[in-house]
Short mmCIF file of C-alpha atoms in Angstrom, two decimals:
data_model
loop_
_atom_site.label_atom_id
_atom_site.label_comp_id
_atom_site.label_asym_id
_atom_site.label_seq_id
_atom_site.Cartn_x
_atom_site.Cartn_y
_atom_site.Cartn_z
CA MET A 1 61.35 88.94 -61.88
CA PHE A 2 64.89 88.31 -60.70
CA SER A 3 66.46 91.66 -61.54
CA SER A 4 65.32 95.10 -62.60
CA SER A 5 68.56 95.67 -64.47
CA LEU A 6 70.18 93.54 -67.14
CA ALA A 7 73.80 93.07 -68.07
CA ASP A 8 74.79 93.91 -71.62
CA ALA A 9 74.36 91.24 -74.28
CA PRO A 10 77.33 88.87 -74.61
CA LEU A 11 79.77 89.83 -77.33
CA VAL A 12 79.39 88.22 -80.74
CA ARG A 13 82.91 86.96 -81.40
CA GLU A 14 84.81 83.82 -82.28
CA PRO A 15 84.75 81.88 -79.00
CA VAL A 16 88.10 81.09 -77.44
CA HIS A 17 87.46 77.44 -76.69
CA ALA A 18 89.93 75.27 -74.80
CA PRO A 19 90.58 71.51 -74.57
CA VAL A 20 87.82 69.83 -72.57
CA ALA A 21 88.42 66.16 -73.43
CA HIS A 22 91.18 63.98 -74.83
CA LEU A 23 90.67 61.02 -77.10
CA ILE A 24 92.97 58.36 -75.65
CA ARG A 25 93.93 55.30 -77.70
CA GLY A 26 96.51 52.89 -76.38
CA GLY A 27 97.67 55.40 -73.79
CA ILE A 28 98.37 58.13 -76.36
CA VAL A 29 96.31 61.25 -77.04
CA GLU A 30 94.88 60.63 -80.50
CA GLY A 31 92.57 63.62 -80.62
CA ILE A 32 91.34 66.61 -78.63
CA HIS A 33 87.83 67.95 -78.25
CA TYR A 34 87.73 71.70 -77.64
CA GLY A 35 84.87 73.50 -75.98
CA SER A 36 83.79 75.55 -72.99
CA VAL A 37 82.47 74.57 -69.56
CA VAL A 38 81.09 76.55 -66.64
CA VAL A 39 80.33 75.25 -63.14
CA LEU A 40 78.24 77.40 -60.79
CA GLY A 41 78.02 76.99 -57.03
CA ALA A 42 74.75 77.10 -55.12
CA ASP A 43 75.36 80.83 -54.56
CA GLY A 44 75.49 81.41 -58.31
CA GLU A 45 79.21 82.17 -58.31
CA VAL A 46 81.46 80.64 -60.95
CA GLN A 47 83.38 77.76 -59.38
CA LEU A 48 85.11 76.67 -62.57
CA GLN A 49 85.35 77.93 -66.11
CA ILE A 50 87.12 76.42 -69.09
CA GLY A 51 87.24 78.12 -72.44
CA ASP A 52 84.94 81.02 -73.27
CA ILE A 53 81.79 81.13 -71.13
CA GLU A 54 80.87 84.75 -71.91
CA ALA A 55 80.82 84.83 -75.72
CA ALA A 56 77.46 84.81 -77.49
CA PHE A 57 76.45 81.31 -78.59
CA TYR A 58 73.33 79.39 -79.57
CA PRO A 59 72.02 77.09 -76.83
CA ARG A 60 69.85 75.21 -79.32
CA SER A 61 67.37 72.89 -77.58
CA ALA A 62 69.04 73.40 -74.20
CA LEU A 63 66.92 76.57 -74.19
CA LYS A 64 63.64 74.62 -74.10
CA PRO A 65 63.16 74.67 -70.30
CA VAL A 66 63.27 78.48 -70.50
CA GLN A 67 60.82 78.51 -73.42
CA ALA A 68 58.48 76.22 -71.46
CA ALA A 69 58.75 78.45 -68.38
CA ALA A 70 57.89 81.46 -70.54
CA MET A 71 54.78 79.72 -71.85
CA ALA A 72 53.78 78.69 -68.31
CA ARG A 73 54.15 82.31 -67.22
CA ALA A 74 51.91 83.28 -70.15
CA GLY A 75 49.15 81.02 -68.85
CA LEU A 76 49.88 77.59 -70.33
CA PRO A 77 48.00 75.31 -67.90
CA LEU A 78 49.90 72.10 -68.63
CA ASP A 79 51.64 70.07 -65.94
CA GLY A 80 53.18 66.62 -65.64
CA GLU A 81 54.04 64.71 -68.78
CA LEU A 82 52.55 67.26 -71.18
CA LEU A 83 54.58 70.11 -69.68
CA SER A 84 57.66 67.89 -69.86
CA LEU A 85 56.89 67.29 -73.54
CA THR A 86 56.65 71.06 -74.01
CA ALA A 87 60.36 71.26 -73.07
CA ALA A 88 61.32 68.12 -74.99
CA SER A 89 63.57 67.13 -77.82
CA HIS A 90 61.64 63.90 -78.00
CA SER A 91 62.50 60.64 -79.73
CA GLY A 92 59.33 60.36 -81.79
CA GLU A 93 57.92 57.43 -79.81
CA GLU A 94 54.17 56.93 -79.95
CA ARG A 95 53.72 58.42 -76.48
CA HIS A 96 55.41 61.61 -77.67
CA LEU A 97 53.19 61.86 -80.73
CA ALA A 98 50.13 61.11 -78.63
CA GLY A 99 51.13 63.80 -76.13
CA ALA A 100 51.55 66.41 -78.86
CA ARG A 101 48.11 65.48 -80.21
CA ARG A 102 46.62 65.92 -76.73
CA ILE A 103 48.07 69.42 -76.44
CA LEU A 104 46.65 70.31 -79.85
CA ASP A 105 43.29 68.82 -78.88
CA LEU A 106 43.21 70.99 -75.74
CA ALA A 107 43.74 74.00 -77.97
CA GLY A 108 41.10 72.85 -80.45
CA LEU A 109 43.76 72.59 -83.15
CA THR A 110 45.24 69.94 -85.42
CA GLU A 111 48.64 68.92 -86.77
CA GLY A 112 47.94 71.17 -89.75
CA HIS A 113 48.39 74.23 -87.54
CA LEU A 114 51.98 73.28 -86.65
CA ARG A 115 54.74 75.20 -88.40
CA ASN A 116 57.71 73.05 -87.42
CA VAL A 117 59.58 71.14 -90.12
CA PRO A 118 58.27 67.64 -91.00
CA ASP A 119 60.77 64.98 -90.03
CA MET A 120 61.21 61.32 -89.19
CA PRO A 121 61.49 60.26 -85.53
CA PHE A 122 64.79 61.11 -83.84
CA ASP A 123 65.25 57.68 -82.26
CA PRO A 124 67.03 55.41 -84.80
CA VAL A 125 65.04 52.31 -83.83
CA VAL A 126 61.73 54.13 -84.13
CA ARG A 127 62.86 55.78 -87.36
CA ASP A 128 63.85 52.45 -88.89
CA ALA A 129 60.42 51.07 -88.00
CA TRP A 130 58.78 54.01 -89.75
CA VAL A 131 60.85 53.36 -92.87
CA ARG A 132 59.90 49.67 -92.89
CA GLU A 133 56.23 50.61 -92.54
CA GLY A 134 56.45 53.17 -95.33
CA ARG A 135 55.53 56.08 -93.05
CA LEU A 136 56.51 59.56 -94.19
CA PRO A 137 58.02 62.48 -92.28
CA SER A 138 55.50 64.42 -90.22
CA ARG A 139 55.36 67.51 -88.06
CA LEU A 140 54.24 65.43 -85.06
CA ALA A 141 57.24 63.12 -85.39
CA GLN A 142 59.73 66.01 -85.48
CA ASN A 143 61.45 66.23 -82.11
CA CYS A 144 60.16 69.74 -81.28
CA SER A 145 56.46 69.03 -81.88
CA GLY A 146 55.59 69.22 -78.18
CA LYS A 147 57.07 72.71 -77.95
CA HIS A 148 55.28 73.86 -81.09
CA ALA A 149 51.93 72.43 -79.97
CA ALA A 150 52.33 74.22 -76.64
CA MET A 151 53.25 77.44 -78.42
CA LEU A 152 50.01 77.25 -80.37
CA TYR A 153 48.02 76.48 -77.21
CA THR A 154 49.61 79.48 -75.47
CA CYS A 155 48.65 81.68 -78.40
CA MET A 156 45.06 80.45 -78.31
CA LEU A 157 44.78 81.19 -74.60
CA ASN A 158 46.09 84.72 -75.07
CA GLY A 159 44.20 85.56 -78.24
CA TRP A 160 47.40 85.82 -80.26
CA SER A 161 47.55 85.01 -83.95
CA LEU A 162 48.46 81.46 -84.94
CA GLU A 163 49.78 81.71 -88.49
CA ASP A 164 52.84 83.78 -87.56
CA TYR A 165 53.63 82.37 -84.11
CA LEU A 166 57.24 81.73 -85.21
CA ASP A 167 57.90 85.35 -86.16
CA PRO A 168 60.43 86.86 -83.70
CA GLY A 169 58.15 89.90 -83.43
CA HIS A 170 55.13 87.81 -82.41
CA PRO A 171 53.87 88.43 -78.84
CA LEU A 172 54.72 84.83 -77.87
CA GLN A 173 58.32 85.10 -79.05
CA GLN A 174 58.68 88.52 -77.48
CA ALA A 175 57.47 87.05 -74.17
CA ILE A 176 60.03 84.23 -74.48
CA ALA A 177 62.84 86.71 -75.17
CA GLU A 178 61.80 88.84 -72.19
CA ILE A 179 61.76 85.91 -69.79
CA LEU A 180 65.02 84.59 -71.21
CA GLU A 181 66.62 87.92 -70.36
CA ASP A 182 65.03 87.83 -66.91
CA LEU A 183 66.38 84.36 -66.13
CA THR A 184 69.84 84.85 -67.64
CA GLY A 185 70.24 88.37 -66.30
CA GLN A 186 71.62 89.55 -69.64
CA ARG A 187 70.28 90.96 -72.85
CA VAL A 188 69.88 88.72 -75.88
CA ALA A 189 72.78 89.07 -78.32
CA GLY A 190 70.82 88.18 -81.44
CA VAL A 191 68.17 85.96 -82.94
CA THR A 192 68.19 83.46 -85.81
CA VAL A 193 66.12 80.41 -86.78
CA ASP A 194 66.52 77.04 -85.07
CA GLY A 195 66.32 73.76 -86.98
CA CYS A 196 62.61 73.37 -86.20
CA GLY A 197 61.81 76.85 -87.50
CA ALA A 198 61.36 78.58 -84.13
CA PRO A 199 63.32 81.71 -83.22
CA LEU A 200 66.65 80.90 -81.57
CA PHE A 201 68.05 83.47 -79.17
CA SER A 202 71.76 83.90 -78.54
CA ILE A 203 73.05 84.22 -74.98
CA SER A 204 76.24 83.17 -73.17
CA LEU A 205 77.05 79.74 -71.74
CA HIS A 206 77.26 81.40 -68.33
CA GLY A 207 73.79 82.88 -68.85
CA LEU A 208 72.36 79.49 -69.83
CA ALA A 209 73.67 77.91 -66.63
CA ARG A 210 72.31 80.79 -64.56
CA ALA A 211 68.85 80.59 -66.17
CA THR A 212 68.58 76.83 -65.59
CA ALA A 213 69.66 77.23 -61.95
CA ARG A 214 66.93 79.82 -61.48
CA ILE A 215 64.38 77.36 -62.85
CA THR A 216 65.44 74.60 -60.42
CA THR A 217 65.53 76.94 -57.41
CA ALA A 218 62.22 78.67 -58.11
CA ALA A 219 59.58 78.61 -55.39
CA HIS A 220 57.14 75.71 -55.39
CA GLY A 221 54.14 76.28 -57.63
CA THR A 222 55.77 78.94 -59.79
CA PRO A 223 55.86 78.43 -63.56
CA GLU A 224 59.59 77.70 -63.40
CA ALA A 225 59.19 75.12 -60.64
CA ARG A 226 56.35 73.46 -62.54
CA VAL A 227 58.66 73.00 -65.54
CA ALA A 228 61.48 71.60 -63.41
CA ASP A 229 59.15 69.20 -61.60
CA ALA A 230 57.56 68.01 -64.83
CA MET A 231 60.86 67.32 -66.56
CA ARG A 232 62.36 65.51 -63.59
CA GLU A 233 59.26 63.41 -62.92
CA HIS A 234 58.68 62.58 -66.60
CA ALA A 235 62.24 62.42 -67.92
CA GLU A 236 61.36 60.09 -70.80
CA MET A 237 58.78 62.59 -72.10
CA ALA A 238 61.49 65.26 -72.15
CA SER A 239 63.73 63.01 -74.24
CA GLY A 240 62.99 59.34 -74.83
CA SER A 241 63.59 55.74 -73.86
CA GLY A 242 67.29 54.96 -73.70
CA ARG A 243 68.38 58.61 -74.03
CA ASP A 244 71.28 59.78 -71.87
CA VAL A 245 69.34 62.88 -70.76
CA ALA A 246 66.59 60.83 -69.16
CA ALA A 247 69.08 58.39 -67.66
CA LEU A 248 71.05 61.24 -66.09
CA MET A 249 67.94 62.71 -64.45
CA ARG A 250 67.04 59.29 -63.07
CA ALA A 251 70.56 58.73 -61.77
CA VAL A 252 71.07 62.03 -59.93
CA PRO A 253 68.37 63.04 -57.40
CA GLY A 254 66.88 66.46 -58.10
CA LEU A 255 68.78 67.01 -61.34
CA LEU A 256 67.27 68.85 -64.30
CA THR A 257 69.23 68.51 -67.53
CA LYS A 258 68.66 69.28 -71.18
CA ASP A 259 70.78 68.69 -74.25
CA GLY A 260 70.95 70.61 -77.51
CA PHE A 261 72.34 69.99 -80.97
CA GLU A 262 75.96 70.93 -81.66
CA GLY A 263 77.30 69.60 -78.38
CA VAL A 264 75.34 71.67 -75.85
CA GLN A 265 74.16 70.50 -72.44
CA VAL A 266 72.98 72.25 -69.30
CA ALA A 267 72.19 70.73 -65.91
CA ALA A 268 71.16 72.14 -62.53
CA LEU A 269 70.46 70.76 -59.08
CA ALA A 270 67.70 71.82 -56.72
CA ASP A 271 70.10 73.91 -54.62
CA GLY A 272 71.23 75.98 -57.61
CA ARG A 273 74.48 74.28 -58.50
CA ALA A 274 74.65 74.17 -62.27
CA VAL A 275 76.89 73.29 -65.20
CA ALA A 276 76.75 74.17 -68.88
CA VAL A 277 78.80 72.58 -71.65
CA LYS A 278 79.49 73.45 -75.26
CA ILE A 279 81.59 71.06 -77.36
CA ALA A 280 83.10 73.08 -80.18
CA ASP A 281 82.84 70.34 -82.81
CA GLY A 282 79.35 69.31 -81.69
CA ALA A 283 80.42 65.77 -80.80
CA ASN A 284 78.08 63.76 -78.60
CA ARG A 285 80.89 61.41 -77.65
CA ALA A 286 82.46 64.31 -75.73
CA ARG A 287 79.23 66.00 -74.55
CA VAL A 288 78.15 63.24 -72.22
CA PRO A 289 81.43 62.48 -70.39
CA VAL A 290 82.30 66.18 -70.11
CA THR A 291 78.87 66.95 -68.65
CA ALA A 292 79.23 64.09 -66.18
CA ALA A 293 82.70 65.27 -65.18
CA ALA A 294 81.44 68.83 -64.73
CA LEU A 295 78.65 67.57 -62.48
CA ALA A 296 81.20 65.64 -60.41
CA ARG A 297 83.27 68.81 -60.24
CA ALA A 298 80.13 70.58 -58.98
CA GLY A 299 79.87 68.07 -56.16
CA VAL A 300 77.69 65.24 -57.45
CA ASP A 301 78.84 61.86 -56.19
CA PRO A 302 80.96 60.38 -59.01
CA GLU A 303 79.50 56.94 -58.30
CA LEU A 304 76.14 58.21 -59.55
CA LEU A 305 77.80 59.17 -62.83
CA THR A 306 79.80 56.07 -63.74
CA GLU A 307 77.50 55.06 -66.61
CA PHE A 308 78.06 58.45 -68.25
CA ALA A 309 81.83 58.15 -68.59
CA GLY A 310 81.44 57.63 -72.33
CA GLU A 311 81.67 54.75 -74.74
CA PRO A 312 85.04 52.98 -74.97
CA LEU A 313 87.19 53.33 -78.08
CA LEU A 314 87.47 50.00 -79.84
CA GLY A 315 90.34 48.37 -81.64
CA GLY A 316 89.67 45.02 -83.26
CA GLY A 317 86.38 44.93 -81.40
CA GLU A 318 88.06 45.33 -78.00
CA PRO A 319 88.30 48.44 -75.77
CA VAL A 320 91.64 50.19 -76.32
CA GLY A 321 90.90 53.71 -75.14
CA CYS A 322 88.36 56.28 -74.02
CA VAL A 323 87.27 59.90 -74.13
CA ARG A 324 88.80 61.44 -70.99
CA PRO A 325 87.78 64.87 -69.68
CA VAL A 326 90.68 67.23 -68.95
CA ARG A 327 92.29 67.35 -65.51
CA ALA A 328 90.50 70.56 -64.55
CA LEU A 329 87.28 68.50 -64.50
CA ASP A 330 88.73 65.85 -62.19
CA PRO A 331 86.06 65.21 -59.52
CA MET A 332 88.79 65.01 -56.89
CA SER A 333 88.94 68.78 -57.18
CA SER A 334 85.45 68.95 -55.67
CA SER A 335 84.70 68.29 -52.01
CA ALA A 336 80.92 68.58 -51.57
CA ARG A 337 78.90 65.53 -52.53
CA VAL A 338 75.17 64.82 -53.01
#
């Protein structure tokens, strides 16, 4: 436990987002992406904030490292690639499906016990191959199947019911909410249903960054440290081949990062420095360069982040512009480097 007292839940309000990136075409600002960004120092103090980092929001799949840590605390014995898959929004590659099957096999269960939504693989190349082969959507192919398989395994180990494991009142989901509050240091603002069918808890962007930093700074051998180690060592199992999340963990030593739908990303270093990003319009084209800029602002060597500057804007098939993070995220504002 990190604290015996919790801050109040973040307020449910319309977030006051601010510009975080400009769409530049031919030297002129063509568009603006709004959002919020928080950068934490190794001491946990806020080094930079843009927009509204304290309003209640949905972290989407960026919450998965916390969910995995909660299951590890509840006795989930997985490590390595299977624990990484537990925290994954995977691409639906065969290794991801095989990993989810292995977790179910360990629990003595089958795909039929899963309650996530059947879907096609997330990766467009893999999905196109499925379409050509006439394969149908499946629960294993859905990008959260590793998490759901691990949830079922955790329930089996604790003697909890399986049929209603997605009910917010279920012991598993109550354990996740409790540990989420422990790691964020704040009460949950509310709960709804995520795209996969699992409960989705609302916290603040600041709380998300704090929770992820606590996972990366946890003592060796703890459930949190096991999750961090697994995701960093098996980055492709936590995402997929060619995904920016895996590439970012490979590029920056000691970095743990996780994305989420609707323009969310969180990242933390082993010393506790952390960033969290929410793009108001959910655009991936802003998520990646803004996250990279926030990491540079936190002190990561910008040379490690050059491939994450974002795709160029094209005109007539030639680069004519870019997505440029706002000046407050200029890495020159940061002095420490790793």
